[in-house]
Amino acid sequence: MKKDVNLTVQALQRMPYYLQCLRKVKENGIQIVSATAIANELNLNDVLVRKDISMICTTKGKPKTGFIVDELIENIEDYLGYNNTMDAILVGVGSLGKALLGNSEFNKFGLNIIAAFDIDEDIINQVICGKKVFAIEKLQNLCERMHIHIGIITVPAEFAQEVADKFVNSGIKAIWNFALIKLSVPEDVLVQNENLAASLAVLSQHLRNEMDENK
Amino acid sequence: MKKDVNLTVQALQRMPYYLQCLRKVKENGIQIVSATAIANELNLNDVLVRKDISMICTTKGKPKTGFIVDELIENIEDYLGYNNTMDAILVGVGSLGKALLGNSEFNKFGLNIIAAFDIDEDIINQVICGKKVFAIEKLQNLCERMHIHIGIITVPAEFAQEVADKFVNSGIKAIWNFALIKLSVPEDVLVQNENLAASLAVLSQHLRNEMDENK
DNA sequence: TGGATATCGATATTGTAATACTGATAAAAT
DNA sequence: ATTTTATCAGTATTACAATATCGATATCCA
Ligand SMILES: NC(=O)c1ccc[n+]([C@@H]2O[C@H](COP(=O)([O-])OP(=O)(O)OC[C@H]3O[C@@H](n4cnc5c(N)ncnc54)[C@H](O)[C@@H]3O)[C@@H](O)[C@H]2O)c1
Ligand SMILES: NC(=O)c1ccc[n+]([C@@H]2O[C@H](COP(=O)([O-])OP(=O)(O)OC[C@H]3O[C@@H](n4cnc5c(N)ncnc54)[C@H](O)[C@@H]3O)[C@@H](O)[C@H]2O)c1
């Protein structure tokens, strides 16, 4: 794997789809696949797929046939870090927080939520899906001691910034933010927003177009 | 509002952030705001903000001062459809499905989940957060009868395509897909993917960069 | 009242992601 | 053996989103 390169965010986000497609191909017993075939399956341009592959894979494709499926899968999994797990903590054990804690699929993606935090006395010290919930005061100590660099925010929007600040003080470098708010953090800290309102906006516009067309 | 225009997906996704920012400004008692100020708050380019605003707002800005906050808020809310609610149904009442059903914020964004569907006998006929869970067989009839055009998929990936097919047959035109799989649907149906694996990929790459730098 | 300044809207430029093109090559077909 | 075909890799082009520039204008301050 070429681990020194950096993909664009767009290319990076296509990778899980490639992986899904490649695994499906593999299940069908196919060992060699062309970029064209992947592109058709995922409704992408074939040159784009070839370029994405060339960015992170050492494997070369063979004309007329394509790439070795197993090698592509391995290269992509390596690049995405599916083979060496990152530890993370989660703050806000409400309904969304619980759903995330219970999501067994994260392990497959190299993410391991090792603990959760909340302010609600009723939740603190409970164990949710095998993960203990601590008082928020214990956040910094635990993060530093365990060298945690990923934090997940699932508290209501009005508390998200104060949680983010705590994260920053605890050495967290990547924040996965499910609250609908723009967080302020230092440059070296990445915020990945999971913004449902933005998604809804896309759905809503499409629907309006559809309705307008049919009348 | 200029409801005949279509924003790019990027612009559309910025809108909820503008709204959040404008509401905060309004709370502080400020009635007029400049594109520059919004841009600074959200770490965007001021020309970009001005252009986005001009796309969907009838309001003109005044040199030296800016735009009337209330008018911007109203225009954006209108464009995003926050004022006329869209009805939706959800399939897959697992941990994520339940979290979404219980999310009271959706109403603020113009989304109203009116019912849910599952195959699990234990869940069918239950009422989760005021929403009744029906057997999946009742999907088509209910969608057609209630003129539902938005469907939410929160079933495991392997069942997502069959649910999508049922959606298409029931007249659904916009699918909000939380399963990690690329769905095949007709052209006129929009799929908005909420792909956690893609987000994780971004977090993972950033973290690897950070780690590499510090050694 | 006149000059300085911040912002606007419109237009030009830049930058980057996606796509098209070209020659090379391996496999299949004639 | 030769031709055809599908694909690859590299390079060129295109398309479009983001940013910079510029004249106009409303407000503020001397
Ligand atoms: N529920 C959903 O479907 C959903 C989906 C996407 C995003 N979100 C967002 O996720 C966030 C949480 O949503 P939810 O529905 O789980 O809410 P919730 O009210 O069920 O849970 C919030 C939890 O955060 C805890 N909390 C509050 N302040 C805290 C603090 N300062 N420190 C630590 N813990 C704190 C509360 O005790 C509670 O347990 C919200 O911002 C929401 O917009 C929710
Ligand atoms: N849990 C999370 O945090 C989370 C986050 C993001 C995305 N997702 C995705 O959302 C999906 C659901 O996740 P989950 O954790 O809620 O799973 P879950 O197992 O808790 O729930 C799945 C539900 O779907 C129902 N179901 C299965 N097949 C069905 C069918 N054909 N028709 C109708 N209902 C059916 C099941 O009965 C169950 O109630 C998965 O694809 C997962 O990858 C989960």
Coordinates of C-alpha atoms (C1' of nucleotides) and ligand atoms in Angstrom, one line a residue:
Chain A
M1 CA 0.0 0.0 0.0
K2 CA 1.1 3.6 -0.7
K3 CA 0.5 4.9 2.8
D4 CA 2.3 8.2 2.1
V5 CA -0.3 9.5 -0.2
N6 CA -3.4 11.4 0.8
L7 CA -6.7 10.9 -1.1
T8 CA -9.1 13.7 -1.6
V9 CA -12.2 13.5 0.6
Q10 CA -14.3 12.5 -2.3
A11 CA -12.0 9.7 -3.4
L12 CA -11.8 8.5 0.2
Q13 CA -15.5 8.4 0.5
R14 CA -15.7 6.2 -2.6
M15 CA -13.4 3.6 -1.1
P16 CA -16.0 1.9 1.1
Y17 CA -18.2 1.5 -1.9
Y18 CA -15.4 -0.1 -3.9
L19 CA -14.9 -2.4 -1.0
Q20 CA -18.5 -3.4 -0.9
C21 CA -18.5 -4.0 -4.6
L22 CA -15.3 -6.0 -4.6
R23 CA -16.6 -8.2 -1.8
K24 CA -19.7 -8.9 -3.7
V25 CA -17.7 -9.8 -6.8
K26 CA -15.5 -12.1 -4.7
E27 CA -18.5 -13.8 -3.3
N28 CA -19.5 -14.6 -6.8
G29 CA -16.2 -16.5 -7.2
I30 CA -14.7 -13.9 -9.6
Q31 CA -11.0 -13.3 -9.0
I32 CA -10.2 -10.6 -11.6
V33 CA -12.3 -7.5 -12.1
S34 CA -11.9 -4.5 -14.4
A35 CA -12.2 -0.9 -13.4
T36 CA -14.9 -0.6 -16.1
A37 CA -17.0 -3.3 -14.4
I38 CA -16.7 -1.6 -11.0
A39 CA -17.6 1.7 -12.5
N40 CA -20.7 0.2 -14.1
E41 CA -21.8 -1.4 -10.9
L42 CA -21.4 1.9 -8.9
N43 CA -22.5 4.3 -11.6
L44 CA -19.1 5.9 -11.8
N45 CA -16.7 6.8 -14.6
D46 CA -14.2 4.1 -15.3
V47 CA -11.2 6.4 -15.5
L48 CA -12.1 7.7 -12.1
V49 CA -12.2 4.2 -10.7
R50 CA -8.8 3.4 -12.3
K51 CA -7.3 6.6 -10.9
D52 CA -8.6 6.0 -7.4
I53 CA -7.2 2.5 -7.5
S54 CA -3.8 3.6 -8.7
M55 CA -3.6 6.1 -5.8
I56 CA -3.6 3.6 -3.1
C57 CA -2.8 0.2 -4.7
T58 CA 0.5 -1.2 -5.6
T59 CA -1.2 -3.7 -7.8
K60 CA -1.0 -3.0 -11.5
G61 CA -4.0 -3.9 -13.8
K62 CA -3.7 -6.1 -16.8
P63 CA -5.1 -4.9 -20.1
K64 CA -8.2 -6.8 -21.3
T65 CA -8.7 -8.4 -17.9
G66 CA -8.3 -6.0 -15.0
F67 CA -7.2 -6.2 -11.4
I68 CA -6.9 -9.1 -8.9
V69 CA -9.8 -8.8 -6.6
D70 CA -8.1 -10.0 -3.5
E71 CA -5.2 -7.5 -3.8
L72 CA -7.6 -4.6 -4.3
I73 CA -9.6 -5.6 -1.2
E74 CA -6.4 -5.9 0.9
N75 CA -5.0 -2.6 -0.3
I76 CA -8.2 -0.7 0.3
E77 CA -8.7 -2.3 3.7
D78 CA -5.2 -1.4 4.7
Y79 CA -5.5 2.2 3.5
L80 CA -8.8 2.6 5.4
G81 CA -7.2 1.2 8.5
Y82 CA -9.6 -1.7 8.9
N83 CA -6.7 -3.9 10.0
N84 CA -5.4 -1.9 12.9
T85 CA -8.2 -0.7 15.1
M86 CA -8.5 2.9 16.4
D87 CA -9.9 3.4 19.9
A88 CA -12.6 6.0 20.4
I89 CA -14.8 7.4 23.2
L90 CA -18.4 8.6 22.9
V91 CA -20.1 11.4 24.8
G92 CA -23.9 11.5 25.2
V93 CA -25.6 8.2 25.8
G94 CA -29.0 9.1 24.6
S95 CA -30.9 7.2 21.9
L96 CA -28.4 7.9 19.2
G97 CA -25.5 7.3 21.5
K98 CA -26.9 3.9 22.5
A99 CA -27.5 2.9 18.9
L100 CA -23.9 3.7 18.0
L101 CA -22.5 1.9 21.1
G102 CA -24.5 -1.1 20.0
N103 CA -23.4 -1.0 16.4
S104 CA -21.3 -4.1 16.0
E105 CA -20.3 -3.1 12.4
F106 CA -17.8 -0.5 13.6
N107 CA -15.3 -3.1 14.5
K108 CA -15.2 -4.1 10.9
F109 CA -14.3 -0.6 10.0
G110 CA -11.4 -0.4 12.4
L111 CA -13.3 1.6 15.1
N112 CA -13.6 0.5 18.6
I113 CA -15.6 2.5 21.1
I114 CA -14.0 1.7 24.4
A115 CA -16.1 3.8 26.8
A116 CA -18.9 6.4 26.9
F117 CA -19.5 9.5 29.0
D118 CA -22.6 11.3 30.2
I119 CA -23.8 13.8 32.8
D120 CA -27.0 12.0 33.6
E121 CA -26.6 10.2 37.0
D122 CA -29.1 7.6 35.9
I123 CA -26.9 6.5 33.1
I124 CA -23.5 6.8 34.6
N125 CA -22.0 3.5 35.7
Q126 CA -24.4 1.6 33.5
V127 CA -22.9 -0.8 31.0
I128 CA -24.4 -0.4 27.5
C129 CA -23.6 -3.1 25.0
G130 CA -20.5 -4.0 26.9
K131 CA -19.4 -0.4 27.2
K132 CA -19.2 1.3 30.5
V133 CA -20.6 4.8 30.9
F134 CA -18.5 7.2 33.0
A135 CA -19.1 10.6 34.5
I136 CA -18.0 13.3 32.1
E137 CA -15.5 14.5 34.6
K138 CA -13.4 11.4 34.0
L139 CA -13.1 12.1 30.3
Q140 CA -9.7 13.9 30.3
N141 CA -8.0 11.4 32.5
L142 CA -9.1 8.4 30.6
C143 CA -8.3 9.8 27.2
E144 CA -4.8 10.8 28.2
R145 CA -4.1 7.5 30.0
M146 CA -5.4 5.4 27.1
H147 CA -4.1 7.6 24.4
I148 CA -7.5 8.1 22.8
H149 CA -7.5 10.4 19.7
I150 CA -11.1 9.9 18.4
G151 CA -14.2 11.4 20.1
I152 CA -17.8 11.0 19.1
I153 CA -20.3 13.7 20.0
T154 CA -23.9 12.6 20.5
V155 CA -25.1 15.2 23.0
P156 CA -27.8 17.9 22.2
A157 CA -26.5 20.7 20.0
E158 CA -26.3 23.3 22.8
F159 CA -23.7 21.2 24.7
A160 CA -21.7 20.0 21.7
Q161 CA -19.2 22.9 21.8
E162 CA -18.3 22.4 25.5
V163 CA -17.8 18.7 24.8
A164 CA -15.6 19.5 21.9
D165 CA -13.5 21.8 24.1
K166 CA -13.1 19.0 26.6
F167 CA -12.0 16.7 23.7
V168 CA -9.4 19.2 22.5
N169 CA -8.0 19.5 26.1
S170 CA -7.8 15.8 26.3
G171 CA -5.7 15.3 23.2
I172 CA -8.4 14.2 20.8
K173 CA -7.5 14.9 17.2
A174 CA -10.5 13.8 15.3
I175 CA -14.1 14.5 16.3
W176 CA -17.1 12.7 14.8
N177 CA -20.0 15.2 15.4
F178 CA -23.6 14.1 15.2
A179 CA -25.0 17.4 16.7
L180 CA -26.3 19.9 14.2
I181 CA -23.8 22.7 15.0
K182 CA -20.6 24.0 13.6
L183 CA -17.8 23.4 16.1
S184 CA -14.8 25.6 16.7
V185 CA -11.6 23.7 17.1
P186 CA -7.9 24.2 16.5
E187 CA -6.5 23.6 13.0
D188 CA -5.0 20.2 13.7
V189 CA -8.3 18.8 15.0
L190 CA -10.6 17.4 12.3
V191 CA -14.3 17.6 12.7
Q192 CA -16.4 15.2 10.6
N193 CA -20.0 16.3 10.7
E194 CA -22.8 13.9 10.3
N195 CA -25.4 16.4 9.5
L196 CA -28.8 15.0 9.0
A197 CA -30.3 18.4 8.2
A198 CA -28.0 18.7 5.2
S199 CA -29.1 15.3 4.0
L200 CA -32.7 16.3 4.5
A201 CA -32.2 19.4 2.5
V202 CA -31.1 17.3 -0.5
L203 CA -34.1 15.0 -0.2
S204 CA -36.4 17.9 0.1
Q205 CA -35.1 19.7 -3.0
H206 CA -35.4 16.5 -5.1
L207 CA -38.9 15.9 -3.9
R208 CA -40.0 19.4 -4.8
N209 CA -38.6 19.0 -8.3
E210 CA -40.4 15.7 -8.7
M211 CA -43.7 17.2 -7.6
D212 CA -43.3 20.2 -9.8
E213 CA -42.7 18.0 -12.8
N214 CA -45.8 15.9 -12.3
K215 CA -48.3 18.7 -12.4
Chain B
M1 CA -38.1 32.8 -2.3
K2 CA -36.9 31.8 -5.7
K3 CA -38.3 28.3 -5.7
D4 CA -37.6 27.7 -9.4
V5 CA -33.8 27.5 -8.9
N6 CA -31.9 24.5 -7.9
L7 CA -28.9 24.7 -5.7
T8 CA -25.8 22.5 -6.1
V9 CA -25.6 19.8 -3.5
Q10 CA -22.8 21.6 -1.8
A11 CA -24.7 24.9 -1.5
L12 CA -27.7 23.0 -0.3
Q13 CA -25.7 21.4 2.5
R14 CA -24.4 24.8 3.6
M15 CA -27.9 26.1 4.1
P16 CA -28.5 24.4 7.5
Y17 CA -25.3 25.9 8.8
Y18 CA -26.3 29.4 7.6
L19 CA -29.6 28.9 9.4
Q20 CA -27.9 27.8 12.6
C21 CA -25.6 30.8 12.4
L22 CA -28.4 33.3 11.6
R23 CA -30.5 32.0 14.5
K24 CA -27.6 32.5 16.9
V25 CA -27.1 36.0 15.6
K26 CA -30.8 36.7 16.0
E27 CA -30.7 35.4 19.6
N28 CA -28.1 38.0 20.3
G29 CA -30.5 40.7 19.2
I30 CA -28.8 41.5 16.0
Q31 CA -31.2 42.3 13.1
I32 CA -28.8 43.0 10.2
V33 CA -25.8 40.8 9.3
S34 CA -23.2 40.9 6.6
A35 CA -22.2 38.0 4.4
T36 CA -18.6 38.6 5.7
A37 CA -19.7 38.1 9.3
I38 CA -21.5 34.8 8.4
A39 CA -18.5 33.7 6.4
N40 CA -16.1 34.3 9.3
E41 CA -18.3 32.5 11.8
L42 CA -18.5 29.4 9.5
N43 CA -15.0 29.5 8.1
L44 CA -16.2 30.1 4.6
N45 CA -15.4 32.6 1.9
D46 CA -17.6 35.7 2.0
V47 CA -18.2 35.8 -1.8
L48 CA -19.4 32.2 -1.5
V49 CA -21.9 33.1 1.2
R50 CA -23.1 36.1 -0.8
K51 CA -23.7 33.9 -3.8
D52 CA -25.5 31.2 -1.9
I53 CA -27.8 33.8 -0.4
S54 CA -28.5 35.5 -3.8
M55 CA -29.5 32.1 -5.2
I56 CA -32.5 31.6 -3.0
C57 CA -33.3 34.9 -1.3
T58 CA -35.3 37.7 -2.8
T59 CA -33.8 40.1 -0.2
K60 CA -31.1 42.4 -1.4
G61 CA -28.2 43.3 0.8
K62 CA -27.3 46.8 1.7
P63 CA -23.7 48.0 1.3
K64 CA -21.8 48.6 4.5
T65 CA -24.5 46.8 6.6
G66 CA -25.6 43.6 5.1
F67 CA -28.9 41.6 5.1
I68 CA -31.9 41.6 7.3
V69 CA -31.5 38.5 9.5
D70 CA -35.2 37.7 9.7
E71 CA -35.7 37.7 5.9
L72 CA -32.7 35.4 5.4
I73 CA -34.0 33.0 8.0
E74 CA -37.4 33.0 6.4
N75 CA -36.1 32.5 2.9
I76 CA -33.9 29.7 3.8
E77 CA -36.5 27.9 5.9
D78 CA -38.9 28.2 3.0
Y79 CA -36.4 26.9 0.5
L80 CA -35.5 23.9 2.7
G81 CA -39.2 23.2 3.2
Y82 CA -39.2 23.6 7.0
N83 CA -42.6 25.2 6.8
N84 CA -44.5 22.6 4.9
T85 CA -43.8 19.2 6.4
M86 CA -43.1 16.1 4.3
D87 CA -44.4 12.8 5.5
A88 CA -42.1 9.8 5.5
I89 CA -42.0 6.2 6.6
L90 CA -39.2 4.1 8.1
V91 CA -38.3 0.5 7.6
G92 CA -36.2 -1.4 10.2
V93 CA -37.1 -0.7 13.8
G94 CA -33.8 -1.7 15.3
S95 CA -31.6 0.5 17.5
L96 CA -30.9 3.1 14.8
G97 CA -34.5 3.0 13.6
K98 CA -35.8 3.6 17.1
A99 CA -33.3 6.5 17.6
L100 CA -34.6 8.1 14.4
L101 CA -38.2 7.6 15.4
G102 CA -37.6 9.3 18.7
N103 CA -35.8 12.2 17.2
S104 CA -38.0 15.1 17.9
E105 CA -35.8 17.5 15.9
F106 CA -36.9 16.2 12.5
N107 CA -40.2 18.1 12.8
K108 CA -38.2 21.3 12.9
F109 CA -36.6 20.2 9.6
G110 CA -39.9 19.6 7.9
L111 CA -39.8 15.8 8.2
N112 CA -42.6 13.8 9.8
I113 CA -42.2 10.1 10.2
I114 CA -45.7 8.9 10.3
A115 CA -45.2 5.1 10.6
A116 CA -42.6 2.4 10.7
F117 CA -42.3 -1.2 9.3
D118 CA -40.5 -4.3 10.3
I119 CA -40.5 -8.1 9.8
D120 CA -39.9 -9.0 13.4
E121 CA -43.2 -10.2 15.0
D122 CA -42.1 -8.9 18.4
I123 CA -41.9 -5.4 17.2
I124 CA -44.9 -5.3 14.8
N125 CA -47.9 -3.5 16.4
Q126 CA -45.8 -1.8 19.0
V127 CA -45.8 1.9 19.3
I128 CA -42.4 3.5 19.4
C129 CA -42.3 7.2 20.3
G130 CA -45.9 7.6 19.2
K131 CA -45.3 5.8 15.9
K132 CA -46.9 2.5 15.1
V133 CA -44.9 -0.3 13.7
F134 CA -46.6 -2.3 10.9
A135 CA -45.8 -5.5 9.1
I136 CA -43.7 -4.9 6.1
E137 CA -46.5 -6.3 3.9
K138 CA -48.6 -3.2 4.7
L139 CA -46.0 -0.9 3.2
Q140 CA -47.3 -0.5 -0.3
N141 CA -50.9 0.0 0.6
L142 CA -50.1 2.6 3.3
C143 CA -47.7 4.6 1.1
E144 CA -50.1 4.8 -1.8
R145 CA -53.1 5.6 0.4
M146 CA -51.2 8.4 2.3
H147 CA -49.2 9.6 -0.7
I148 CA -45.9 9.1 1.0
H149 CA -42.8 9.9 -1.1
I150 CA -40.0 9.6 1.4
G151 CA -38.7 6.3 2.7
I152 CA -36.0 5.7 5.3
I153 CA -34.0 2.5 5.3
T154 CA -32.6 1.3 8.6
V155 CA -32.4 -2.4 8.0
P156 CA -29.2 -4.5 7.8
A157 CA -27.3 -4.0 4.5
E158 CA -28.3 -7.4 3.1
F159 CA -32.0 -6.5 3.1
A160 CA -31.7 -2.9 2.0
Q161 CA -32.1 -3.5 -1.7
E162 CA -35.3 -5.5 -1.3
V163 CA -36.7 -2.7 0.9
A164 CA -35.6 -0.2 -1.8
D165 CA -37.5 -2.2 -4.4
K166 CA -40.6 -2.2 -2.3
F167 CA -40.2 1.6 -1.9
V168 CA -40.0 2.1 -5.6
N169 CA -43.1 0.0 -6.2
S170 CA -45.0 2.0 -3.6
G171 CA -44.3 5.4 -5.3
I172 CA -41.5 6.6 -3.1
K173 CA -39.3 9.1 -4.9
A174 CA -36.6 9.9 -2.3
I175 CA -34.8 7.3 -0.1
W176 CA -32.8 8.1 2.9
N177 CA -30.4 5.1 3.2
F178 CA -28.5 4.3 6.4
A179 CA -27.4 0.9 5.3
L180 CA -23.8 0.6 3.9
I181 CA -24.7 -0.5 0.4
K182 CA -25.2 1.1 -3.0
L183 CA -28.8 0.8 -4.0
S184 CA -30.1 0.4 -7.5
V185 CA -33.1 2.5 -8.2
P186 CA -34.7 4.2 -11.3
E187 CA -33.4 7.5 -12.4
D188 CA -36.2 9.6 -10.9
V189 CA -35.7 8.2 -7.4
L190 CA -33.1 9.9 -5.3
V191 CA -30.9 8.0 -2.8
Q192 CA -29.3 10.0 -0.1
N193 CA -26.8 7.8 1.6
E194 CA -25.8 8.3 5.2
N195 CA -22.6 6.3 5.0
L196 CA -20.8 6.0 8.3
A197 CA -17.9 4.0 6.7
A198 CA -17.2 7.0 4.4
S199 CA -17.0 9.3 7.4
L200 CA -14.8 7.0 9.3
A201 CA -12.5 6.8 6.3
V202 CA -12.0 10.6 6.6
L203 CA -11.4 10.4 10.3
S204 CA -8.9 7.6 9.9
Q205 CA -6.8 9.3 7.2
H206 CA -6.6 12.5 9.3
L207 CA -5.5 10.5 12.3
R208 CA -2.8 8.7 10.4
N209 CA -1.5 12.0 9.2
E210 CA -1.5 13.4 12.7
M211 CA 0.4 10.4 14.1
D212 CA 2.9 10.4 11.3
E213 CA 3.7 14.1 11.9
N214 CA 4.3 13.5 15.6
K215 CA 7.1 11.0 15.3
Chain C
dT1 C1' -19.9 68.4 4.0
dG2 C1' -16.3 65.3 2.4
dG3 C1' -13.4 61.4 2.9
dA4 C1' -12.7 56.8 4.7
dT5 C1' -14.5 52.3 5.0
dA6 C1' -17.2 48.1 4.8
dT7 C1' -20.1 45.8 2.2
dC8 C1' -22.7 44.7 -2.0
dG9 C1' -23.4 42.6 -6.7
dA10 C1' -21.3 41.4 -10.9
dT11 C1' -17.6 39.6 -13.4
dA12 C1' -13.0 37.4 -14.0
dT13 C1' -9.8 34.1 -12.4
dT14 C1' -8.2 30.1 -10.2
dG15 C1' -8.1 25.5 -8.7
dT16 C1' -9.5 21.0 -8.6
dA17 C1' -12.3 17.0 -9.5
dA18 C1' -14.2 14.5 -13.2
dT19 C1' -14.1 13.1 -17.9
dA20 C1' -12.2 12.3 -22.5
dC21 C1' -8.5 11.0 -25.4
dT22 C1' -4.4 8.4 -26.9
dG23 C1' -1.1 4.8 -27.5
dA24 C1' 0.3 0.4 -25.5
dT25 C1' -0.8 -4.4 -24.3
dA26 C1' -2.9 -8.7 -23.2
dA27 C1' -6.4 -11.9 -24.4
dA28 C1' -9.8 -13.7 -27.6
dA29 C1' -11.5 -14.4 -32.3
dT30 C1' -10.7 -15.2 -37.1
Chain D
dA1 C1' -0.5 -15.8 -37.6
dT2 C1' -3.2 -11.9 -37.8
dT3 C1' -7.0 -9.1 -36.6
dT4 C1' -10.2 -7.6 -33.3
dT5 C1' -11.4 -6.2 -28.8
dA6 C1' -11.3 -4.8 -24.0
dT7 C1' -8.7 -2.8 -20.9
dC8 C1' -4.7 -0.3 -18.9
dA9 C1' -1.8 3.9 -17.8
dG10 C1' -0.7 8.4 -18.8
dT11 C1' -1.9 12.9 -20.5
dA12 C1' -5.1 16.5 -22.1
dT13 C1' -9.4 18.6 -21.7
dT14 C1' -13.6 19.9 -19.6
dA15 C1' -16.7 21.4 -16.1
dC16 C1' -17.7 23.5 -12.2
dA17 C1' -17.1 25.1 -7.5
dA18 C1' -14.5 28.4 -4.9
dT19 C1' -12.0 32.5 -4.7
dA20 C1' -10.3 37.1 -6.2
dT21 C1' -11.1 41.5 -8.3
dC22 C1' -13.6 45.8 -9.2
dG23 C1' -16.8 49.5 -9.5
dA24 C1' -20.9 51.1 -6.9
dT25 C1' -23.1 52.5 -2.8
dA26 C1' -24.6 53.1 1.9
dT27 C1' -23.0 54.3 6.5
dC28 C1' -19.7 56.3 9.7
dC29 C1' -16.6 59.7 11.3
dA30 C1' -13.7 63.8 11.0
Ligands
LIG1 N1 -31.8 10.6 17.7 C1 -31.4 10.7 16.5 O1 -31.9 10.0 15.6 C2 -30.3 11.6 16.0 C3 -29.8 11.4 14.7 C4 -28.8 12.3 14.3 C5 -28.3 13.2 15.2 N2 -28.8 13.4 16.4 C6 -28.2 14.4 17.2 O2 -27.5 13.7 18.3 C7 -27.6 14.4 19.5 C8 -28.2 13.5 20.5 O3 -29.4 13.0 20.1 P1 -30.3 12.0 21.0 O4 -31.6 11.8 20.2 O5 -29.5 10.8 21.3 O6 -30.5 12.9 22.3 P2 -30.8 12.4 23.7 O7 -31.5 13.5 24.5 O8 -31.6 11.1 23.7 O9 -29.4 12.1 24.4 C9 -28.5 13.1 24.7 C10 -27.6 12.6 25.9 O10 -26.6 13.5 26.1 C11 -26.4 13.6 27.5 N3 -25.8 14.9 27.7 C12 -26.3 16.1 27.7 N4 -25.4 17.1 28.0 C13 -24.3 16.5 28.2 C14 -23.0 16.9 28.5 N5 -22.7 18.3 28.6 N6 -22.0 16.0 28.7 C15 -22.3 14.7 28.5 N7 -23.5 14.2 28.2 C16 -24.5 15.1 28.0 C17 -27.8 13.5 28.1 O11 -27.7 13.1 29.4 C18 -28.4 12.4 27.2 O12 -28.1 11.1 27.7 C19 -28.4 15.6 19.2 O13 -27.5 16.7 18.9 C20 -29.1 15.2 17.9 O14 -29.4 16.4 17.1 C21 -29.8 12.6 16.8
LIG2 N1 -26.7 1.2 14.9 C1 -26.1 2.2 14.4 O1 -25.5 2.9 15.1 C2 -26.1 2.4 12.9 C3 -25.5 3.6 12.5 C4 -25.5 3.9 11.1 C5 -26.0 3.0 10.3 N2 -26.5 1.8 10.7 C6 -27.1 0.9 9.7 O2 -28.4 0.8 9.9 C7 -28.9 -0.5 9.7 C8 -29.6 -1.0 10.9 O3 -28.8 -0.9 12.0 P1 -29.3 -1.3 13.5 O4 -28.1 -1.3 14.3 O5 -30.5 -0.5 13.8 O6 -29.7 -2.9 13.2 P2 -30.7 -3.7 14.1 O7 -30.3 -5.1 13.8 O8 -30.8 -3.2 15.5 O9 -32.1 -3.4 13.4 C9 -32.5 -3.9 12.2 C10 -34.0 -4.0 12.1 O10 -34.4 -4.3 10.8 C11 -35.4 -5.3 10.8 N3 -35.4 -5.9 9.5 C12 -34.5 -6.8 9.0 N4 -34.9 -7.2 7.7 C13 -36.0 -6.5 7.4 C14 -36.8 -6.5 6.3 N5 -36.5 -7.2 5.2 N6 -37.9 -5.7 6.3 C15 -38.2 -5.0 7.4 N7 -37.4 -4.9 8.5 C16 -36.3 -5.7 8.5 C17 -35.0 -6.2 11.9 O11 -36.2 -6.9 12.4 C18 -34.5 -5.2 12.9 O12 -35.6 -4.7 13.7 C19 -27.7 -1.3 9.3 O13 -27.6 -1.4 7.9 C20 -26.6 -0.5 9.9 O14 -25.4 -0.7 9.1 C21 -26.5 1.5 12.0

